[in-house]
PDB file of C-alpha atoms in Angstrom:
ATOM      1  CA  MET A   1      94.879 105.003  93.969  1.00  0.00           C
ATOM      2  CA  ASP A   2      93.283 108.379  94.566  1.00  0.00           C
ATOM      3  CA  PRO A   3      92.119 109.223  98.088  1.00  0.00           C
ATOM      4  CA  ASP A   4      88.410 109.342  98.822  1.00  0.00           C
ATOM      5  CA  PRO A   5      87.288 112.532  97.021  1.00  0.00           C
ATOM      6  CA  ALA A   6      84.928 113.376  99.879  1.00  0.00           C
ATOM      7  CA  LEU A   7      87.845 113.648 102.324  1.00  0.00           C
ATOM      8  CA  SER A   8      89.622 116.567 100.633  1.00  0.00           C
ATOM      9  CA  ARG A   9      88.924 120.252 101.157  1.00  0.00           C
ATOM     10  CA  ALA A  10      90.168 121.183  97.708  1.00  0.00           C
ATOM     11  CA  THR A  11      87.987 120.600  94.673  1.00  0.00           C
ATOM     12  CA  ARG A  12      90.693 121.385  92.113  1.00  0.00           C
ATOM     13  CA  TYR A  13      94.463 121.347  91.748  1.00  0.00           C
ATOM     14  CA  THR A  14      97.171 121.271  89.082  1.00  0.00           C
ATOM     15  CA  THR A  15      99.359 118.287  88.241  1.00  0.00           C
ATOM     16  CA  LEU A  16     101.450 116.797  85.450  1.00  0.00           C
ATOM     17  CA  ALA A  17      99.645 115.203  82.547  1.00  0.00           C
ATOM     18  CA  ALA A  18      99.374 111.458  83.066  1.00  0.00           C
ATOM     19  CA  GLY A  19     102.217 109.446  81.587  1.00  0.00           C
ATOM     20  CA  THR A  20     104.525 112.431  81.090  1.00  0.00           C
ATOM     21  CA  GLU A  21     107.809 113.528  82.615  1.00  0.00           C
ATOM     22  CA  ALA A  22     109.577 116.877  82.384  1.00  0.00           C
ATOM     23  CA  VAL A  23     113.353 117.188  82.169  1.00  0.00           C
ATOM     24  CA  ALA A  24     115.793 120.084  82.426  1.00  0.00           C
ATOM     25  CA  GLU A  25     119.546 120.300  82.771  1.00  0.00           C
ATOM     26  CA  LEU A  26     122.032 122.989  83.774  1.00  0.00           C
ATOM     27  CA  GLU A  27     125.743 123.183  84.418  1.00  0.00           C
ATOM     28  CA  ILE A  28     127.364 125.440  86.999  1.00  0.00           C
ATOM     29  CA  LYS A  29     131.139 125.475  87.494  1.00  0.00           C
ATOM     30  CA  ARG A  30     131.345 122.035  85.858  1.00  0.00           C
ATOM     31  CA  SER A  31     128.762 120.547  88.211  1.00  0.00           C
ATOM     32  CA  ARG A  32     125.898 119.060  86.193  1.00  0.00           C
ATOM     33  CA  PHE A  33     122.337 119.138  87.490  1.00  0.00           C
ATOM     34  CA  LEU A  34     119.675 116.965  85.827  1.00  0.00           C
ATOM     35  CA  ALA A  35     116.099 117.609  86.995  1.00  0.00           C
ATOM     36  CA  VAL A  36     113.308 115.116  86.298  1.00  0.00           C
ATOM     37  CA  LEU A  37     109.665 115.641  87.269  1.00  0.00           C
ATOM     38  CA  GLY A  38     107.101 112.850  87.378  1.00  0.00           C
ATOM     39  CA  ARG A  39     103.511 112.433  88.433  1.00  0.00           C
ATOM     40  CA  ALA A  40     102.947 110.478  91.652  1.00  0.00           C
ATOM     41  CA  GLY A  41      99.784 109.693  93.560  1.00  0.00           C
ATOM     42  CA  THR A  42     101.461 107.945  96.507  1.00  0.00           C
ATOM     43  CA  GLU A  43     104.720 108.163  98.456  1.00  0.00           C
ATOM     44  CA  ALA A  44     105.749 104.813  96.991  1.00  0.00           C
ATOM     45  CA  GLU A  45     105.319 106.147  93.452  1.00  0.00           C
ATOM     46  CA  ALA A  46     107.236 109.306  94.355  1.00  0.00           C
ATOM     47  CA  ARG A  47     110.158 107.369  95.818  1.00  0.00           C
ATOM     48  CA  ALA A  48     110.179 105.004  92.851  1.00  0.00           C
ATOM     49  CA  LEU A  49     111.306 107.833  90.566  1.00  0.00           C
ATOM     50  CA  THR A  50     114.259 108.560  92.839  1.00  0.00           C
ATOM     51  CA  GLU A  51     115.266 104.906  92.916  1.00  0.00           C
ATOM     52  CA  ARG A  52     114.967 104.597  89.142  1.00  0.00           C
ATOM     53  CA  LEU A  53     117.199 107.600  88.562  1.00  0.00           C
ATOM     54  CA  ARG A  54     119.637 106.360  91.199  1.00  0.00           C
ATOM     55  CA  ARG A  55     119.998 103.140  89.201  1.00  0.00           C
ATOM     56  CA  GLU A  56     120.208 104.906  85.837  1.00  0.00           C
ATOM     57  CA  HIS A  57     122.734 107.486  87.046  1.00  0.00           C
ATOM     58  CA  HIS A  58     124.691 105.513  89.631  1.00  0.00           C
ATOM     59  CA  ASP A  59     127.836 107.492  88.791  1.00  0.00           C
ATOM     60  CA  ALA A  60     126.327 110.719  90.182  1.00  0.00           C
ATOM     61  CA  ARG A  61     127.160 111.835  93.696  1.00  0.00           C
ATOM     62  CA  HIS A  62     123.700 113.091  94.732  1.00  0.00           C
ATOM     63  CA  HIS A  63     120.076 112.190  93.901  1.00  0.00           C
ATOM     64  CA  CYS A  64     118.075 114.842  95.764  1.00  0.00           C
ATOM     65  CA  SER A  65     114.298 114.782  95.806  1.00  0.00           C
ATOM     66  CA  ALA A  66     111.094 116.519  96.824  1.00  0.00           C
ATOM     67  CA  PHE A  67     107.435 115.706  96.371  1.00  0.00           C
ATOM     68  CA  VAL A  68     103.983 117.128  97.061  1.00  0.00           C
ATOM     69  CA  LEU A  69     100.966 114.796  97.228  1.00  0.00           C
ATOM     70  CA  GLY A  70      97.207 115.009  97.653  1.00  0.00           C
ATOM     71  CA  PRO A  71      94.505 117.498  96.635  1.00  0.00           C
ATOM     72  CA  ASP A  72      95.180 119.471  99.837  1.00  0.00           C
ATOM     73  CA  ARG A  73      98.984 119.111  99.399  1.00  0.00           C
ATOM     74  CA  ASP A  74      99.170 117.739 102.925  1.00  0.00           C
ATOM     75  CA  VAL A  75     102.044 115.327 102.162  1.00  0.00           C
ATOM     76  CA  GLN A  76     105.331 117.147 101.511  1.00  0.00           C
ATOM     77  CA  ARG A  77     108.747 115.511 101.757  1.00  0.00           C
ATOM     78  CA  SER A  78     112.295 116.355 100.675  1.00  0.00           C
ATOM     79  CA  SER A  79     115.778 114.864 100.826  1.00  0.00           C
ATOM     80  CA  ASP A  80     119.215 116.494 100.527  1.00  0.00           C
ATOM     81  CA  ASP A  81     120.853 113.107  99.840  1.00  0.00           C
ATOM     82  CA  GLY A  82     124.226 114.112 101.221  1.00  0.00           C
ATOM     83  CA  GLU A  83     124.243 117.772 100.274  1.00  0.00           C
ATOM     84  CA  PRO A  84     124.564 120.254 103.186  1.00  0.00           C
ATOM     85  CA  ALA A  85     121.301 120.378 105.134  1.00  0.00           C
ATOM     86  CA  GLY A  86     118.701 122.664 103.595  1.00  0.00           C
ATOM     87  CA  THR A  87     120.573 123.334 100.348  1.00  0.00           C
ATOM     88  CA  ALA A  88     118.798 120.902  98.002  1.00  0.00           C
ATOM     89  CA  GLY A  89     115.575 119.199  99.094  1.00  0.00           C
ATOM     90  CA  ILE A  90     113.909 122.224 100.675  1.00  0.00           C
ATOM     91  CA  PRO A  91     114.658 124.596  97.750  1.00  0.00           C
ATOM     92  CA  MET A  92     113.298 121.940  95.396  1.00  0.00           C
ATOM     93  CA  LEU A  93     110.164 121.565  97.502  1.00  0.00           C
ATOM     94  CA  GLU A  94     109.649 125.327  97.598  1.00  0.00           C
ATOM     95  CA  ALA A  95     109.960 125.471  93.811  1.00  0.00           C
ATOM     96  CA  LEU A  96     107.076 122.977  93.577  1.00  0.00           C
ATOM     97  CA  VAL A  97     104.885 124.467  96.305  1.00  0.00           C
ATOM     98  CA  GLN A  98     105.306 128.087  95.230  1.00  0.00           C
ATOM     99  CA  ARG A  99     104.911 127.479  91.502  1.00  0.00           C
ATOM    100  CA  ARG A 100     102.275 129.732  89.955  1.00  0.00           C
ATOM    101  CA  THR A 101      99.904 127.556  87.915  1.00  0.00           C
ATOM    102  CA  GLY A 102      97.369 130.138  86.743  1.00  0.00           C
ATOM    103  CA  ALA A 103      94.715 132.439  88.139  1.00  0.00           C
ATOM    104  CA  ASP A 104      91.500 131.680  89.996  1.00  0.00           C
ATOM    105  CA  ALA A 105      88.062 133.127  89.224  1.00  0.00           C
ATOM    106  CA  GLN A 106      88.942 136.288  91.176  1.00  0.00           C
ATOM    107  CA  GLY A 107      92.172 136.777  89.238  1.00  0.00           C
ATOM    108  CA  ARG A 108      94.413 135.718  92.128  1.00  0.00           C
ATOM    109  CA  ASP A 109      97.496 133.579  91.532  1.00  0.00           C
ATOM    110  CA  ARG A 110      96.982 129.851  91.928  1.00  0.00           C
ATOM    111  CA  THR A 111      99.773 127.885  93.599  1.00  0.00           C
ATOM    112  CA  ASP A 112      98.162 124.452  93.689  1.00  0.00           C
ATOM    113  CA  LEU A 113     100.655 122.067  92.092  1.00  0.00           C
ATOM    114  CA  SER A 114     100.421 118.582  93.604  1.00  0.00           C
ATOM    115  CA  ASP A 115     100.901 114.872  92.959  1.00  0.00           C
ATOM    116  CA  VAL A 116     104.345 115.749  91.601  1.00  0.00           C
ATOM    117  CA  THR A 117     107.799 114.469  92.513  1.00  0.00           C
ATOM    118  CA  ALA A 118     111.062 116.135  91.538  1.00  0.00           C
ATOM    119  CA  VAL A 119     114.485 114.516  91.475  1.00  0.00           C
ATOM    120  CA  VAL A 120     117.692 116.403  90.748  1.00  0.00           C
ATOM    121  CA  VAL A 121     120.746 114.298  89.950  1.00  0.00           C
ATOM    122  CA  ARG A 122     124.066 116.065  90.499  1.00  0.00           C
ATOM    123  CA  TRP A 123     127.471 115.189  89.143  1.00  0.00           C
ATOM    124  CA  PHE A 124     130.080 117.101  91.172  1.00  0.00           C
ATOM    125  CA  GLY A 125     132.397 119.169  89.003  1.00  0.00           C
ATOM    126  CA  GLY A 126     135.186 119.637  91.509  1.00  0.00           C
ATOM    127  CA  THR A 127     134.358 123.201  92.572  1.00  0.00           C
ATOM    128  CA  LEU A 128     132.389 123.916  95.748  1.00  0.00           C
ATOM    129  CA  LEU A 129     129.355 126.108  95.049  1.00  0.00           C
ATOM    130  CA  GLY A 130     128.653 127.171  98.629  1.00  0.00           C
ATOM    131  CA  ALA A 131     125.283 126.985 100.358  1.00  0.00           C
ATOM    132  CA  GLY A 132     123.778 129.860  98.382  1.00  0.00           C
ATOM    133  CA  GLY A 133     124.980 128.462  95.088  1.00  0.00           C
ATOM    134  CA  LEU A 134     123.508 125.044  95.813  1.00  0.00           C
ATOM    135  CA  VAL A 135     120.144 126.520  96.822  1.00  0.00           C
ATOM    136  CA  ARG A 136     119.956 128.496  93.587  1.00  0.00           C
ATOM    137  CA  ALA A 137     121.069 125.561  91.448  1.00  0.00           C
ATOM    138  CA  TYR A 138     118.591 123.034  92.822  1.00  0.00           C
ATOM    139  CA  SER A 139     115.716 125.524  92.770  1.00  0.00           C
ATOM    140  CA  GLU A 140     116.497 126.644  89.224  1.00  0.00           C
ATOM    141  CA  ALA A 141     116.784 123.075  87.960  1.00  0.00           C
ATOM    142  CA  VAL A 142     113.277 122.257  89.196  1.00  0.00           C
ATOM    143  CA  SER A 143     111.880 125.560  87.897  1.00  0.00           C
ATOM    144  CA  ARG A 144     113.288 124.904  84.439  1.00  0.00           C
ATOM    145  CA  ALA A 145     111.746 121.448  84.380  1.00  0.00           C
ATOM    146  CA  LEU A 146     108.399 122.961  85.396  1.00  0.00           C
ATOM    147  CA  ASP A 147     108.697 125.402  82.499  1.00  0.00           C
ATOM    148  CA  ALA A 148     108.788 122.387  80.176  1.00  0.00           C
ATOM    149  CA  ALA A 149     106.076 120.377  81.953  1.00  0.00           C
ATOM    150  CA  ALA A 150     102.691 119.491  80.456  1.00  0.00           C
ATOM    151  CA  LEU A 151     100.180 120.459  83.139  1.00  0.00           C
ATOM    152  CA  VAL A 152      96.499 119.593  83.540  1.00  0.00           C
ATOM    153  CA  ASP A 153      93.760 120.714  85.891  1.00  0.00           C
ATOM    154  CA  ARG A 154      92.564 117.880  88.107  1.00  0.00           C
ATOM    155  CA  GLU A 155      89.054 118.592  89.289  1.00  0.00           C
ATOM    156  CA  ARG A 156      86.733 116.823  91.677  1.00  0.00           C
ATOM    157  CA  LEU A 157      83.546 116.202  89.745  1.00  0.00           C
ATOM    158  CA  ARG A 158      80.134 114.962  90.773  1.00  0.00           C
ATOM    159  CA  ARG A 159      78.885 112.323  88.350  1.00  0.00           C
ATOM    160  CA  TRP A 160      75.277 111.804  87.326  1.00  0.00           C
ATOM    161  CA  SER A 161      73.545 109.285  85.079  1.00  0.00           C
ATOM    162  CA  LEU A 162      70.648 110.311  82.887  1.00  0.00           C
ATOM    163  CA  PRO A 163      68.456 107.552  81.368  1.00  0.00           C
ATOM    164  CA  ALA A 164      67.081 108.376  77.932  1.00  0.00           C
ATOM    165  CA  GLY A 165      65.395 106.685  75.015  1.00  0.00           C
ATOM    166  CA  HIS A 166      67.466 105.657  72.023  1.00  0.00           C
ATOM    167  CA  ALA A 167      65.866 108.330  69.856  1.00  0.00           C
ATOM    168  CA  GLU A 168      66.618 111.120  72.355  1.00  0.00           C
ATOM    169  CA  ALA A 169      70.086 110.190  73.562  1.00  0.00           C
ATOM    170  CA  GLY A 170      72.011 111.731  70.671  1.00  0.00           C
ATOM    171  CA  ARG A 171      70.127 115.011  70.832  1.00  0.00           C
ATOM    172  CA  LEU A 172      70.518 115.268  74.583  1.00  0.00           C
ATOM    173  CA  GLU A 173      74.238 114.516  74.402  1.00  0.00           C
ATOM    174  CA  ASN A 174      74.823 117.166  71.720  1.00  0.00           C
ATOM    175  CA  GLU A 175      72.801 119.839  73.496  1.00  0.00           C
ATOM    176  CA  LEU A 176      74.370 119.144  76.877  1.00  0.00           C
ATOM    177  CA  ARG A 177      77.862 119.346  75.380  1.00  0.00           C
ATOM    178  CA  ALA A 178      76.936 122.597  73.616  1.00  0.00           C
ATOM    179  CA  ALA A 179      75.796 124.012  76.967  1.00  0.00           C
ATOM    180  CA  GLY A 180      79.177 123.191  78.550  1.00  0.00           C
ATOM    181  CA  THR A 181      78.242 120.021  80.436  1.00  0.00           C
ATOM    182  CA  LEU A 182      80.958 117.390  80.528  1.00  0.00           C
ATOM    183  CA  VAL A 183      79.574 114.196  78.979  1.00  0.00           C
ATOM    184  CA  LEU A 184      81.773 111.280  79.996  1.00  0.00           C
ATOM    185  CA  GLY A 185      80.008 108.838  77.698  1.00  0.00           C
ATOM    186  CA  THR A 186      76.741 107.247  76.633  1.00  0.00           C
ATOM    187  CA  ALA A 187      75.913 103.563  77.125  1.00  0.00           C
ATOM    188  CA  TYR A 188      73.286 101.943  74.891  1.00  0.00           C
ATOM    189  CA  GLY A 189      71.312  98.906  75.964  1.00  0.00           C
ATOM    190  CA  PRO A 190      68.228  97.010  74.804  1.00  0.00           C
ATOM    191  CA  ALA A 191      65.877  99.109  76.951  1.00  0.00           C
ATOM    192  CA  GLY A 192      67.429 102.500  76.219  1.00  0.00           C
ATOM    193  CA  ALA A 193      70.490 104.664  76.716  1.00  0.00           C
ATOM    194  CA  GLU A 194      72.212 106.159  79.735  1.00  0.00           C
ATOM    195  CA  LEU A 195      74.290 109.329  79.616  1.00  0.00           C
ATOM    196  CA  LEU A 196      77.058 109.751  82.188  1.00  0.00           C
ATOM    197  CA  LEU A 197      77.493 113.432  83.054  1.00  0.00           C
ATOM    198  CA  ALA A 198      79.832 115.329  85.338  1.00  0.00           C
ATOM    199  CA  VAL A 199      79.847 118.793  86.887  1.00  0.00           C
ATOM    200  CA  PRO A 200      82.048 120.497  89.504  1.00  0.00           C
ATOM    201  CA  ASP A 201      81.380 119.182  92.996  1.00  0.00           C
ATOM    202  CA  ASP A 202      79.304 122.067  94.329  1.00  0.00           C
ATOM    203  CA  GLY A 203      75.620 122.734  94.841  1.00  0.00           C
ATOM    204  CA  ASP A 204      75.302 125.490  92.231  1.00  0.00           C
ATOM    205  CA  ALA A 205      76.679 123.296  89.450  1.00  0.00           C
ATOM    206  CA  ALA A 206      74.362 120.424  90.374  1.00  0.00           C
ATOM    207  CA  ALA A 207      71.350 122.733  90.459  1.00  0.00           C
ATOM    208  CA  GLY A 208      72.311 124.184  87.086  1.00  0.00           C
ATOM    209  CA  LEU A 209      72.560 120.718  85.553  1.00  0.00           C
ATOM    210  CA  ALA A 210      69.174 119.737  86.963  1.00  0.00           C
ATOM    211  CA  ALA A 211      67.582 122.849  85.471  1.00  0.00           C
ATOM    212  CA  ARG A 212      69.230 122.234  82.097  1.00  0.00           C
ATOM    213  CA  VAL A 213      68.063 118.620  81.979  1.00  0.00           C
ATOM    214  CA  ALA A 214      64.539 119.644  82.980  1.00  0.00           C
ATOM    215  CA  SER A 215      64.448 122.172  80.151  1.00  0.00           C
ATOM    216  CA  LEU A 216      65.785 119.736  77.528  1.00  0.00           C
ATOM    217  CA  THR A 217      63.438 116.902  78.534  1.00  0.00           C
ATOM    218  CA  ALA A 218      60.312 118.934  79.328  1.00  0.00           C
ATOM    219  CA  GLY A 219      60.645 117.876  82.939  1.00  0.00           C
ATOM    220  CA  THR A 220      60.758 114.133  82.286  1.00  0.00           C
ATOM    221  CA  GLY A 221      64.508 113.559  82.707  1.00  0.00           C
ATOM    222  CA  VAL A 222      65.616 112.062  86.023  1.00  0.00           C
ATOM    223  CA  LEU A 223      69.205 112.532  87.141  1.00  0.00           C
ATOM    224  CA  ARG A 224      70.666 109.787  89.308  1.00  0.00           C
ATOM    225  CA  PRO A 225      73.742 110.362  91.534  1.00  0.00           C
ATOM    226  CA  ALA A 226      76.741 108.319  90.398  1.00  0.00           C
ATOM    227  CA  GLY A 227      79.380 109.353  92.950  1.00  0.00           C
ATOM    228  CA  THR A 228      82.345 111.711  92.788  1.00  0.00           C
ATOM    229  CA  ASP A 229      85.711 111.288  91.146  1.00  0.00           C
ATOM    230  CA  TRP A 230      88.869 113.188  90.195  1.00  0.00           C
ATOM    231  CA  VAL A 231      89.136 113.852  86.471  1.00  0.00           C
ATOM    232  CA  ASP A 232      92.006 115.340  84.435  1.00  0.00           C
ATOM    233  CA  LEU A 233      90.897 118.303  82.363  1.00  0.00           C
ATOM    234  CA  PRO A 234      93.337 119.429  79.633  1.00  0.00           C
ATOM    235  CA  ARG A 235      94.232 123.105  79.552  1.00  0.00           C
TER     236      ARG A 235
END
């Protein structure tokens, strides 16, 4: 379950597309590293991926993990799972936290990946890699999996309902979509229709929607607040 949208400072972050996993594998001096990334909204979901891979690959020596959760990325955990301290979990976590996911409106790098867990399964090949070698291997394994990941923008949106007559609903929906407004759907009932709209959770976007609706309805349209929610927006 998502946290209360009103409690987060962030209004947007990047995560894995729902229902997807990303996988990468590398071999260094006969040690095999299998990285798996999954989407997780809670610590329980994040740990479940580790436990699943531990069962599936019970012959491996290590099942190291790291995860970042929440719009503000305020939950960050990692585990070396028997590797020397600081050589696995922390490099994996840094690979997630420092991942560049795009650019913001000012052209600055975005590093906002969250609700993601990474597990790297290692089969020991008989040759010690040293602390530096382990750090590079675990970091690279996660980075390669991220290269293959399907990412989406998860944005906090303010939802509005707009009642309309049956005859006007289709026109309003088409014109609002053409103007860039996200139309989540239209419900039709005996007395009329109701459009469910969404805009970024800020005052300027809400004011812009109100002005657009006023123009399209000659001032008769009445927007009704319908709460806020996090919505996945494909890239």
